[in-house]
Each structure stands twice: as C-alpha cells, then as structure tokens.
Coordinates of C-alpha atoms in Angstrom, one line a residue:
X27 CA 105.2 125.4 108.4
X28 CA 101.6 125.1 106.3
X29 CA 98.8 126.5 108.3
X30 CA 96.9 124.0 109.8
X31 CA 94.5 123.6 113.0
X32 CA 95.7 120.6 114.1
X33 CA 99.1 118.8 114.6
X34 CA 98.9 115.8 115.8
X35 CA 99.6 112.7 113.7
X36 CA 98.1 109.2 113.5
X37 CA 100.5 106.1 114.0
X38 CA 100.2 105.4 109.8
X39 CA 101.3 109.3 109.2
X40 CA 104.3 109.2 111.5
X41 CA 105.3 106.2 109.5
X42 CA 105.6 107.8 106.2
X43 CA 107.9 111.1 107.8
X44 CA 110.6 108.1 108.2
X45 CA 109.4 106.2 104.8
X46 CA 110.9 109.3 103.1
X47 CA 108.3 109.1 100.4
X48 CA 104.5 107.3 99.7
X49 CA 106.6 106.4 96.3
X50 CA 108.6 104.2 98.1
X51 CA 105.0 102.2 98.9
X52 CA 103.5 102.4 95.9
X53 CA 107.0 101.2 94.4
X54 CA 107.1 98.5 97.0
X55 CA 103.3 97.3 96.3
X56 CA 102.6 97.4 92.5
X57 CA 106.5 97.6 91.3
X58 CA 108.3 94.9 93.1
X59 CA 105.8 92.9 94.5
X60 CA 103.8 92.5 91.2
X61 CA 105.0 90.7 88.4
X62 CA 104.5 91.4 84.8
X63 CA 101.3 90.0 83.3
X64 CA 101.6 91.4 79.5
X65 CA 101.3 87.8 77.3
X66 CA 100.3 87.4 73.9
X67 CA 97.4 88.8 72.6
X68 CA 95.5 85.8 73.5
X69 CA 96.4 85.8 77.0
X70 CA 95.4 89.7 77.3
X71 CA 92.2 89.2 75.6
X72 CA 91.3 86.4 78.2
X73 CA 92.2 88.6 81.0
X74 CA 95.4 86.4 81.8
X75 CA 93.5 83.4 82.8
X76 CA 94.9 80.2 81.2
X77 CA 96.1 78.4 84.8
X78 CA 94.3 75.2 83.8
X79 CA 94.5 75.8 80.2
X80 CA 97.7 76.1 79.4
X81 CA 99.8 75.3 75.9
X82 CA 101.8 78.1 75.0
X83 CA 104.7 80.1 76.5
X84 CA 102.1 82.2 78.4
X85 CA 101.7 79.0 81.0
X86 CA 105.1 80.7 82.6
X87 CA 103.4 84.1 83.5
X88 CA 100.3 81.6 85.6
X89 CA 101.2 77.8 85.6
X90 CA 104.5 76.2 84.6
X91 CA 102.1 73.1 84.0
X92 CA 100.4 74.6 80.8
X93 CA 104.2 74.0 78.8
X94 CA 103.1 70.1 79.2
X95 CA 100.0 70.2 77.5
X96 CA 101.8 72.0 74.1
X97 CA 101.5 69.1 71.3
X98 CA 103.5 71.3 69.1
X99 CA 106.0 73.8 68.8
X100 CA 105.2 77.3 68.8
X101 CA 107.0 80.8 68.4
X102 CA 105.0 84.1 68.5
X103 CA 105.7 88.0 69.6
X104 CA 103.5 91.0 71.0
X105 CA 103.6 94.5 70.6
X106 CA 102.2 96.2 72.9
X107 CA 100.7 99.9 72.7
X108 CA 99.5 101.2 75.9
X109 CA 97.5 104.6 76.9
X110 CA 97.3 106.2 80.7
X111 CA 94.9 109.0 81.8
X112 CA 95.4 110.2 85.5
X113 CA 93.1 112.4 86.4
X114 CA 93.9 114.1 90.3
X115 CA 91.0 116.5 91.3
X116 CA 91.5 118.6 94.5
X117 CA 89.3 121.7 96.6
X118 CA 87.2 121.6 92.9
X119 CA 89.6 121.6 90.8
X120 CA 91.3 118.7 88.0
X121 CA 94.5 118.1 86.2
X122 CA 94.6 115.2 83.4
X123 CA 97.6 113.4 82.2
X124 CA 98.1 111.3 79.3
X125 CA 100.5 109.4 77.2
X126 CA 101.2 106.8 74.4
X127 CA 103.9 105.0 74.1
X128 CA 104.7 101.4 72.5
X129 CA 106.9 98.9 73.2
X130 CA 107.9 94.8 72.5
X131 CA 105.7 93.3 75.1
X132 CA 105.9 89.5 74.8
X133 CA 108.1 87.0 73.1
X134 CA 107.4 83.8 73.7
X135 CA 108.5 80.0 72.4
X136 CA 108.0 76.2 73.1
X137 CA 109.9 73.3 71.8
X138 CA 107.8 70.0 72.3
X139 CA 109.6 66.8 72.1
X140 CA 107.3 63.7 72.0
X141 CA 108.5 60.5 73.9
X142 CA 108.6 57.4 71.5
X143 CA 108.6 55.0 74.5
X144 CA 105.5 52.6 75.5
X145 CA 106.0 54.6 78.8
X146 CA 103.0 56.9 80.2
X147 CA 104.9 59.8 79.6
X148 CA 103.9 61.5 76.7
X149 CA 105.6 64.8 75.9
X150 CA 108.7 66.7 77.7
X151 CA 108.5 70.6 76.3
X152 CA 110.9 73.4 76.8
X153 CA 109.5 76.5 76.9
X154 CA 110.7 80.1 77.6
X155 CA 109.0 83.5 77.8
X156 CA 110.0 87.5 77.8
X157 CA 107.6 89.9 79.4
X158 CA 107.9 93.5 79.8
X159 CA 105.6 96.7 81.2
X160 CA 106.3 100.6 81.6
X161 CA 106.3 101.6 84.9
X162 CA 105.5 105.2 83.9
X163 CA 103.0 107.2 85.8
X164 CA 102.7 110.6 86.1
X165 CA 100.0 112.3 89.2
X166 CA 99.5 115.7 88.8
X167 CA 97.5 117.7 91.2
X168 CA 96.4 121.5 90.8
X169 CA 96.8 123.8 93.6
X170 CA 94.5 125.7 96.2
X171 CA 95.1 129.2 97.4
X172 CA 93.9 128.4 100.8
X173 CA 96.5 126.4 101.8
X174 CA 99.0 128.7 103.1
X175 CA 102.9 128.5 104.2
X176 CA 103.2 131.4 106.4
X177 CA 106.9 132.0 107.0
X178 CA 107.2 132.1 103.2
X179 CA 103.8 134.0 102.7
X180 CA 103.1 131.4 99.4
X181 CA 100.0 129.3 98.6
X182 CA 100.7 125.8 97.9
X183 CA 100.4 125.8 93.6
X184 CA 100.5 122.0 92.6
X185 CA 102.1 118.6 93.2
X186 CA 103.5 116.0 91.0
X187 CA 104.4 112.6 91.3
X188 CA 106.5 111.3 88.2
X189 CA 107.5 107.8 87.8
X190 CA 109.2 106.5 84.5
X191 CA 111.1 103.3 84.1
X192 CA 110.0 99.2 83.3
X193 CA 109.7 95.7 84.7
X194 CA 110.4 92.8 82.8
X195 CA 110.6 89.3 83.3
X196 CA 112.4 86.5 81.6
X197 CA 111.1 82.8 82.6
X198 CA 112.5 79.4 81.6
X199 CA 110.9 76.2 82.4
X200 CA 110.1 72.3 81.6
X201 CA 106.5 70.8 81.5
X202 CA 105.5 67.3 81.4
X203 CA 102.5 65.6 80.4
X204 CA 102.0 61.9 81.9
X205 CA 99.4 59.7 80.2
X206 CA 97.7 63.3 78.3
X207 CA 95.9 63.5 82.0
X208 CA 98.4 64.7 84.6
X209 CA 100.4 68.1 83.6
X210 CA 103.6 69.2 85.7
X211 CA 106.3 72.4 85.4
X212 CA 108.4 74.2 87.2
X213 CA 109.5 77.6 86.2
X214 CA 112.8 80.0 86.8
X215 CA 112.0 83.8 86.6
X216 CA 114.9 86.6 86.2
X217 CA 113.0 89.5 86.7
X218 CA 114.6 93.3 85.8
X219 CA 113.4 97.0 87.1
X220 CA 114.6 100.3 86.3
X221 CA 112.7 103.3 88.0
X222 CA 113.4 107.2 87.8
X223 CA 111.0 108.5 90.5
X224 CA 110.0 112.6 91.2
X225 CA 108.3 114.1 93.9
X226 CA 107.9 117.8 94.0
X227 CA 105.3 120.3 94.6
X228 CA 105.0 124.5 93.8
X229 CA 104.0 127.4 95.8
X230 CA 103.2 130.7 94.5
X231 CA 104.0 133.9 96.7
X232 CA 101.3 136.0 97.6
X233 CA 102.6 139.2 97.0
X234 CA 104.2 138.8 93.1
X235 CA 104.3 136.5 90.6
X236 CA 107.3 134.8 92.2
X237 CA 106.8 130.9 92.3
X238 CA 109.4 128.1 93.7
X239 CA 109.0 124.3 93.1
X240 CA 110.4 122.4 96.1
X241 CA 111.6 118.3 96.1
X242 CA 111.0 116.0 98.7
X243 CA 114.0 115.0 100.7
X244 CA 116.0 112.3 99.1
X245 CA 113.9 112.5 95.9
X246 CA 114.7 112.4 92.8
X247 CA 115.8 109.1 92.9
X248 CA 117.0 106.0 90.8
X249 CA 116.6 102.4 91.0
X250 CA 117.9 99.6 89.1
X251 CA 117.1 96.3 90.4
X252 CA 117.6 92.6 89.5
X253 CA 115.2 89.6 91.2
X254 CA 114.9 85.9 90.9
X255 CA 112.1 83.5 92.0
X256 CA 110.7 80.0 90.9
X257 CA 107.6 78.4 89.9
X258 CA 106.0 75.0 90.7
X259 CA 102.6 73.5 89.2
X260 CA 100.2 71.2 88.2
X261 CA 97.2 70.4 86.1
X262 CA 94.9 67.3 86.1
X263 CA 92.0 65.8 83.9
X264 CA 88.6 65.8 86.0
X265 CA 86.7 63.8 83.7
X266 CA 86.4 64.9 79.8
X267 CA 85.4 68.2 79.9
X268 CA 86.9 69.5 83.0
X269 CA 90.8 70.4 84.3
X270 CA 91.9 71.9 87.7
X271 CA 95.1 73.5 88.3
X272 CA 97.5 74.9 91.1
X273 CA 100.7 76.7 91.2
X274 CA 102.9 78.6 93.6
X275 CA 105.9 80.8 93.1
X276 CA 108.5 81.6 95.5
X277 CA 109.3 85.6 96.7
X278 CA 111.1 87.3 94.1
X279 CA 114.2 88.1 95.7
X280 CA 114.9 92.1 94.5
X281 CA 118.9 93.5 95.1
X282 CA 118.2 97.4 94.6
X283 CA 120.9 99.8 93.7
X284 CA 119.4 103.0 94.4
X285 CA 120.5 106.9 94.0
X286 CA 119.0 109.8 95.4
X287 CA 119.7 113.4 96.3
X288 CA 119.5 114.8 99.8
X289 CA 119.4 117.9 101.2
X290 CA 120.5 120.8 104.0
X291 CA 122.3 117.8 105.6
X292 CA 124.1 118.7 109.0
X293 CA 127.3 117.4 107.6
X294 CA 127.4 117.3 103.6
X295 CA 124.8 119.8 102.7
X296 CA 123.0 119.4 99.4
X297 CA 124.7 115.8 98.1
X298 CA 123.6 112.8 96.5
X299 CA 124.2 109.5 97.9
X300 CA 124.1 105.3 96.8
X301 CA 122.5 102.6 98.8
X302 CA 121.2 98.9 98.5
X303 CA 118.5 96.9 99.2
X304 CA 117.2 93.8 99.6
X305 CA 113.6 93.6 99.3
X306 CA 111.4 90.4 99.3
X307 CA 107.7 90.6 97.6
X308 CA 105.2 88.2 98.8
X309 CA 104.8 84.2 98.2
X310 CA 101.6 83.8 95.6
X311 CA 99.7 80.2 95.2
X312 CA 97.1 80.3 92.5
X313 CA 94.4 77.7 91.6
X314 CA 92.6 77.3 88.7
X315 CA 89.4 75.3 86.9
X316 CA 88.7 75.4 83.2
X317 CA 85.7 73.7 81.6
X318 CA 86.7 72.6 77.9
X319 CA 83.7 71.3 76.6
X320 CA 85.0 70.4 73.1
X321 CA 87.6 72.1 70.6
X322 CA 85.7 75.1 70.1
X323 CA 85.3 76.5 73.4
X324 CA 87.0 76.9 76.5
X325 CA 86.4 78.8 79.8
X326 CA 89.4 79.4 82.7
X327 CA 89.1 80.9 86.3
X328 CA 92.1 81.7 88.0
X329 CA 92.1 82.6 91.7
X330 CA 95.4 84.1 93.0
X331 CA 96.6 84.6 96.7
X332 CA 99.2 86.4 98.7
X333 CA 100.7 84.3 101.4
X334 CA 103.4 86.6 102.5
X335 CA 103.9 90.1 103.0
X336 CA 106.7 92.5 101.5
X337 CA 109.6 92.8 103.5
X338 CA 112.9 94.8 103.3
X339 CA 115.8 94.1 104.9
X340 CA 116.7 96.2 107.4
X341 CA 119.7 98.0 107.7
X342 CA 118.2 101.1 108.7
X343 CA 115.6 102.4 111.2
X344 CA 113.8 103.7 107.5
X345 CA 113.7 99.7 106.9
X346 CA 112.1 98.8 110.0
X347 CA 109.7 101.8 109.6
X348 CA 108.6 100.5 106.4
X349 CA 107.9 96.9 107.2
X350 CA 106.4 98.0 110.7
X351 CA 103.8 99.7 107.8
X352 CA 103.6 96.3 105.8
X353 CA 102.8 94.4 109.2
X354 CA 100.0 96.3 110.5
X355 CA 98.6 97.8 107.3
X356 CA 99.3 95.6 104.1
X357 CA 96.6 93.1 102.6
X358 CA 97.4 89.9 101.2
X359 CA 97.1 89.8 97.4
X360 CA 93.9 88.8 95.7
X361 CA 93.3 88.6 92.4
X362 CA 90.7 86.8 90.1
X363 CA 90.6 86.6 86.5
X364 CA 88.3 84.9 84.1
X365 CA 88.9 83.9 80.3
X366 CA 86.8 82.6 77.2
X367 CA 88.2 81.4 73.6
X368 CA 85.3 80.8 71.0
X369 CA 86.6 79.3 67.8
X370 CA 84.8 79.6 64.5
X371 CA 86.6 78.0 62.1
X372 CA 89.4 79.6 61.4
X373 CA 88.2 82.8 63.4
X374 CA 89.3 83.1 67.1
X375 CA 86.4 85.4 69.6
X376 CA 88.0 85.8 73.1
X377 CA 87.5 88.2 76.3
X378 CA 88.3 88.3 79.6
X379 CA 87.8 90.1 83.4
X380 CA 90.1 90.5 86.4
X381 CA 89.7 92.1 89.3
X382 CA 92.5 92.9 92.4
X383 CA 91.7 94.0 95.6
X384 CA 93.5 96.8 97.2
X385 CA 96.6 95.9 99.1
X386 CA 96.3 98.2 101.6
X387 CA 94.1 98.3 104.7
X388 CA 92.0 101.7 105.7
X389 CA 94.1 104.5 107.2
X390 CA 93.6 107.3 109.3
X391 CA 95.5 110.9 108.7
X392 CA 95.7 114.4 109.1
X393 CA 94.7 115.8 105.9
X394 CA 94.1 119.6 104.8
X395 CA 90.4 120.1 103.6
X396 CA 89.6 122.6 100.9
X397 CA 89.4 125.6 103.2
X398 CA 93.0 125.2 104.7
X399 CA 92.3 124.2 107.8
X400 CA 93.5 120.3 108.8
X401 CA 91.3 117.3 110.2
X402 CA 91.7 113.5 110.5
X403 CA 90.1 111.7 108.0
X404 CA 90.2 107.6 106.9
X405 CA 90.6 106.4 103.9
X406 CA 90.4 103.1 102.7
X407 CA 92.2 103.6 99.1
X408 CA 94.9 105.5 100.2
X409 CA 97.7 105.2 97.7
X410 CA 96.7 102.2 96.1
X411 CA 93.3 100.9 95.4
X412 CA 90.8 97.9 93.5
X413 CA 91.8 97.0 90.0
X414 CA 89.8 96.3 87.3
X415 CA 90.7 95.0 83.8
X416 CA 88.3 94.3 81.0
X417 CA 89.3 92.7 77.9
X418 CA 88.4 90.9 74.4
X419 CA 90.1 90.1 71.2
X420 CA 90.1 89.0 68.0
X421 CA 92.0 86.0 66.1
X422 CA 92.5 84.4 62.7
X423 CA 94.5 80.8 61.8
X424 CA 95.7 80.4 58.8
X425 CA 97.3 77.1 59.3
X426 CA 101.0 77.7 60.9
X427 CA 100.5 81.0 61.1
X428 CA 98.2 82.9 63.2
X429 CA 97.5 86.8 64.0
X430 CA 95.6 88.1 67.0
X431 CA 94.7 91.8 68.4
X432 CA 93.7 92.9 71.6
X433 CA 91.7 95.6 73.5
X434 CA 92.2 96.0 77.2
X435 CA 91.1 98.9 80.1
X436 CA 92.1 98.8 83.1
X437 CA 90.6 101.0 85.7
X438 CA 91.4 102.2 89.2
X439 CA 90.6 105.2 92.1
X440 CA 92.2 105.7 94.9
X441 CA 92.8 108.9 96.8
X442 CA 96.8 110.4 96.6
X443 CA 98.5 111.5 99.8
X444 CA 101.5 114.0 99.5
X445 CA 103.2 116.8 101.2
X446 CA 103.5 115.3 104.6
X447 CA 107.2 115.8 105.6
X448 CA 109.1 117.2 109.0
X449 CA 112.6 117.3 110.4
X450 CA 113.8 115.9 113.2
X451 CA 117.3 115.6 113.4
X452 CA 117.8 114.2 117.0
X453 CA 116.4 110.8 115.5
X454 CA 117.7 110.8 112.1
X455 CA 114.3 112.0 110.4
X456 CA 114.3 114.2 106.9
X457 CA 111.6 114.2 105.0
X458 CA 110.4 117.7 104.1
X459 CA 110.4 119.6 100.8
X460 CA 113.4 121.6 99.9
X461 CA 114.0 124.6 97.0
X462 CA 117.4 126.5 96.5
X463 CA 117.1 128.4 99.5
X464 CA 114.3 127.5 101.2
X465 CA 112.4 124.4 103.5
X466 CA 109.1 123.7 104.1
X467 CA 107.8 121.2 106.7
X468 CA 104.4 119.8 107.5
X469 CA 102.8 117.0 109.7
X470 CA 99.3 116.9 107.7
X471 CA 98.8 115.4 103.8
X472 CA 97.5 117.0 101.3
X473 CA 95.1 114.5 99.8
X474 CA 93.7 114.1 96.4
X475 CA 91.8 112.2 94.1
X476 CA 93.0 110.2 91.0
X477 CA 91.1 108.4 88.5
X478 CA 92.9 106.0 86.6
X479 CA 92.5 104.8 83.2
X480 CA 94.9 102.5 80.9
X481 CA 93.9 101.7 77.3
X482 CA 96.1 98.6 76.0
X483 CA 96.4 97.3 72.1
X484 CA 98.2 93.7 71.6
X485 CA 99.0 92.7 68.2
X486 CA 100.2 89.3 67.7
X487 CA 102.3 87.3 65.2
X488 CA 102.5 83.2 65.6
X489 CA 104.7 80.6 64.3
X490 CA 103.6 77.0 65.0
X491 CA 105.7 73.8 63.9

C-alpha cells in the first residue's frame, strides 16, 4: 500500500473506489452531457451566441427558431484545426502535452421556401446541420520520489490519463416565421460518441533501474455510444431594433456499449468484459436578447441553464454509486456567451466571449502532499473546472459566395485527482492499479495541477441561393 499517515476517507473519496475511475466523471460531465458547439466560422467567432439572431443552419446548435428567420437558401462547410496544451505540475515539477490535429467540423444547409399566400405566414425553412469535436485529451503528470509503495520498495514515477475518440451531432429541423415578427422551430438531434480511455501510472524501484507501469482496474476501456434528444424554440420582435429568444432541449438519451479489461478477478482472472448503459445528460433551457440596430451591426447574449442532473441507469451498485455522486455533488449547467458581427461593406469583423461554470461542487479528500505523507484537503475544481473561450473573426462577401476564418482559446484549471483505488471483495469493489505480476492499492489521491489551453482555427466556405 503507498505510504501515507492517514487512512481514512471522505464520503466523495469512497465514491470514486466504486466509480472505478474519475474518467468515468469527466466522461459523464463534459462528454455526454455536453453537446457539440463547433458551427461555422461565424458562429465560433461570436462565441456561439446567435439564440435571438438566428438565420443559418447554426440556429440548430442554440435555437431551432433562427431556421425561420433565413430569407434565403444557404450551404456552407468548416474545417476545423484545433491545438491542446495540458500542462499537469506536481511536488515542483511540470509535464506539457500538445497536439494538432484537423478535422471537417461543420456542414451546414437551409432550404427556404416562401409562402405565396395573403396569409401571415411568411417563410417555412428546412434546415439541417453536422457538427463534430475530438474528444482527445491527454494529462500527464511527472513523478515524486517521496511517494513510496513499500511492499514493492518503488517510488510512484508518473500518471497518465489518455482519452481519444469524438462527439458529433447531426440535427434536422423546421422553422417558421409568422408575419417577419414571431419565429418558431423545433429540432431533432442524433448525436454519436466514440471514446478509447487510459488510465495508468509508473513506479520506479528503488534499488535498480527496474520500472513497471500499472492500469487501473477495468481500464483501458471503449465506448461507442448513440443518443437522441429534441429541440423547441422561439424568437419575437421587441420593437425595431430589439429580439428575445428562448429554447429548451430535451435529455439526450445515450445507449453505451462499452469494453474494458479487468483484472486478478476471483473467478476469470485477467479478462475483458462487455456492458451497456443508459445514461441521461441533463435538460438545458436557454434565453436569449439581441439588439440589431440596423444591417450593419448586431449584438446576441445567450444565457444557458441546466435543469436536470446526469443520471445513469442503474443496473449495478457502480450505477447507484455514481448518481449518489451526481446528487450531492453536481452543479447545474451555466453558461453565458456573448457575440458581435460588424459589417463594412463587403468585410465581416466579428468576436465573441463565453464563460461555463464548473459543474462540480467543492470536495473534500485525502490527498498525498509533496513530502509523502497524506492529509485532507478541498478542492473546489476537482476534475473539472470554469471555462473560458475567447473568440474573433474575420469575413468577406462576395455576393453568393462568402469566406470566413476564425481564432478561438479556450482556457481552463482545475486540479487532477488519480491513484485512489482499494479492493474489497466482500462488496464487489476493484478499483486498484494492476501490472503483470503485481497490485497496488491506495485510499488517498494523488492530486495535481493542469492548465488547459485549446487554440482553434475555422475556415469557412458559403453558398447562398
């Protein structure tokens, strides 16, 4: 067992022994319970505010509401080039990470079809919309020599937490526009995940160069999950220069098939094993108020809302464990984001801010300081933290065709727990770290801490007709 002075756990601790892995939050929180927010250019630039602006594709990623106040067709597609830096410091020391990678982030399309009747009802518009985000994130921490395991005489070496994979989502909907002052959609989302997830850690003998890397228990493991939810909203005319809007979409409703290996099992040994799951993520209203003062300028505010928590369904005690977590410990979603389009001519200046809170409330746990020994400590970005996302962009009409590029950053701390994990097979519990021939178990984190930085590049190509 790691050396340590104390041994007692808090309540949150003993949760995540049963949780099998802090992936499986983070997974939970910023995975399934997000939902892709890579648009067009134009919808990055303005920090994904549009919610009372509306008018392209984009309107299916806020408000379905926005397809109804299209006046004309419109096809356009984003590539998207994103760069991560984690950096995870620990007792002194750093480890940096980083990688490039690009990908088709947003296709988007609306079909308008204008109502020749003397009736109020203007425009009925089609619209459908493709988004798609890596999942990949990779922690790595260094090690420190003063945290010992004795029965193996090793120092713990480093940690790493691996996750590659995507989320997509593919959204259909129909907007209205009644009397070119009342806007309505609704919205169907198909949403797609694939996630390879790692969670191991190295310790280095003290007495030869001899080092063995250990994996949690039931780690590696796959997922490859399919969800579905639906969209309502609405956006009115408050005088000329002024629109409000409000949406709400439904839980996504995950089925996850998931794979994992397991290990020193009383029965089956070292295996791998299949499972599913049914996970909802949490019901989100949004309002919105844009002030749209003439044709060159426009200004949006969106203000987003959690009413629901995340919830598994439970099969297991590991499923009631985990939404006994989300109960007493999980925030409601908050996010704000604020846009800005200034047209010059033909020239398009935009930018944008959003800001999430952290989903998850303060915790207390027994956490190894830099001299070995072990102490409770609280933490209030545990896992997950605040997000912040700054933005701007440039654009250029040329009539029916348009092309826009993006800068964003994104930015984020939070403090990374790891290498908790006991057994305890009278009540089913496995969650320590195994090698080839060797266990070790521990009932205090390691804890470090990451910095987190994302640097994203749209570039644009539209079609209108």
């Amino acid at each position: 067992m790691l050396k340590k002075s104390l041994v007692l756990m808090s309540i949150s601790a003993a949760f995540f022994a049963q949780a099998q892995d802090v992936s499986i939050i983070r997974n939970s929180i910023d995975a399934y319970s997000s939902t892709p927010m890579v648009g067009s250019s134009r919808f990055n630039a303005m920090g994904g505010a549009n919610g009372a602006l509306g008018g392209d594709a984009n309107s299916l990623l806020t408000n379905p509401a926005g397809l109804g106040v299209a006046i004309a067709g419109e096809v356009s597609g984003t590539l998207s080039i994103s760069n991560y830096k984690n950096t995870s410091s620990l007792a002194g020391s750093s480890v940096s990470y980083n990688k490039t990678q690009g990908d088709l982030g947003n296709v988007g399309a609306v079909m308008t079809f204008q109502l020749m009747s003397e009736s109020a009802w203007k425009f009925i518009n089609v619209g459908v919309n493709f988004s798609n985000q890596s999942l990949d994130n990779y922690i790595e921490t260094p090690g420190n020599s003063n945290i010992i395991n004795t029965d193996l005489d090793a120092s713990f070496g480093g940690h790493a937490y691996s996750r590659t994979g995507y989320l997509s989502k593919t959204s259909f909907g129909v907007g209205a526009n009644y009397n070119n002052s009342v806007y309505f959609g609704l919205g169907l989302n198909f949403l797609n995940a694939n996630i390879d997830q790692w969670d191991s850690a190295q310790f280095n003998s003290r007495t030869s160069n001899y080092s063995e890397i250990f994996d949690k228990n039931e780690t590696p493991f796959s997922e490859r999950a399919n969800g579905f939810s639906a969209s309502l909203g609405v956006i009115g005319k408050v005088g000329p220069m002024f629109r409000l809007g409000a949406s709400i979409e439904t839980p996504t409703f995950w089925e996850i098939d998931r794979g994992y290996n397991f290990y020193d099992d009383p029965i089956y040994g070292d295996d791998s094993a299949v499972e599913n799951r049914r996970f909802t993520s949490p019901l989100k209203a949004s309002v919105s108020a844009a002030f749209v003062p003439n044709k060159n300028f426009s200004l949006d505010v969106d203000y987003t809302l959690g009413l629901t928590r995340p919830k598994y369904k439970e099969y297991s005690g590991a499923d009631v464990e985990i939404n006994n977590f989300f109960k007493d410990n999980y925030k409601n979603l908050s996010e704000v984001r604020v846009g800005a389009e200034y047209r010059l001519k033909q020239l398009r200046l935009r930018g944008g801010y959003s800001y999430a809170s952290s989903p998850i409330d303060a915790l207390t746990v027994s956490q190894f300081n830099s001299d070995g020994t072990a102490s409770d400590k609280s933490f209030n970005n545990l896992i997950l933290s605040d997000r912040n996302a700054l933005s701007f962009g440039l654009g250029y009409d040329f009539g029916s065709f348009y092309v826009d590029a993006t800068y964003q950053n994104v930015s984020s701390k939070y403090t990374n727990p790891f290498m908790y994990g006991i057994v305890d097979t009278a009540n089913g519990i496995n969650s320590a770290y195994y090698s080839s021939g060797n266990v070790i178990e521990s009932d205090s984190y390691i804890v470090s801490d990451v910095k987190s930085i994302r640097n994203n590049f749209f570039l644009t190509l539209g079609w209108k007709f």
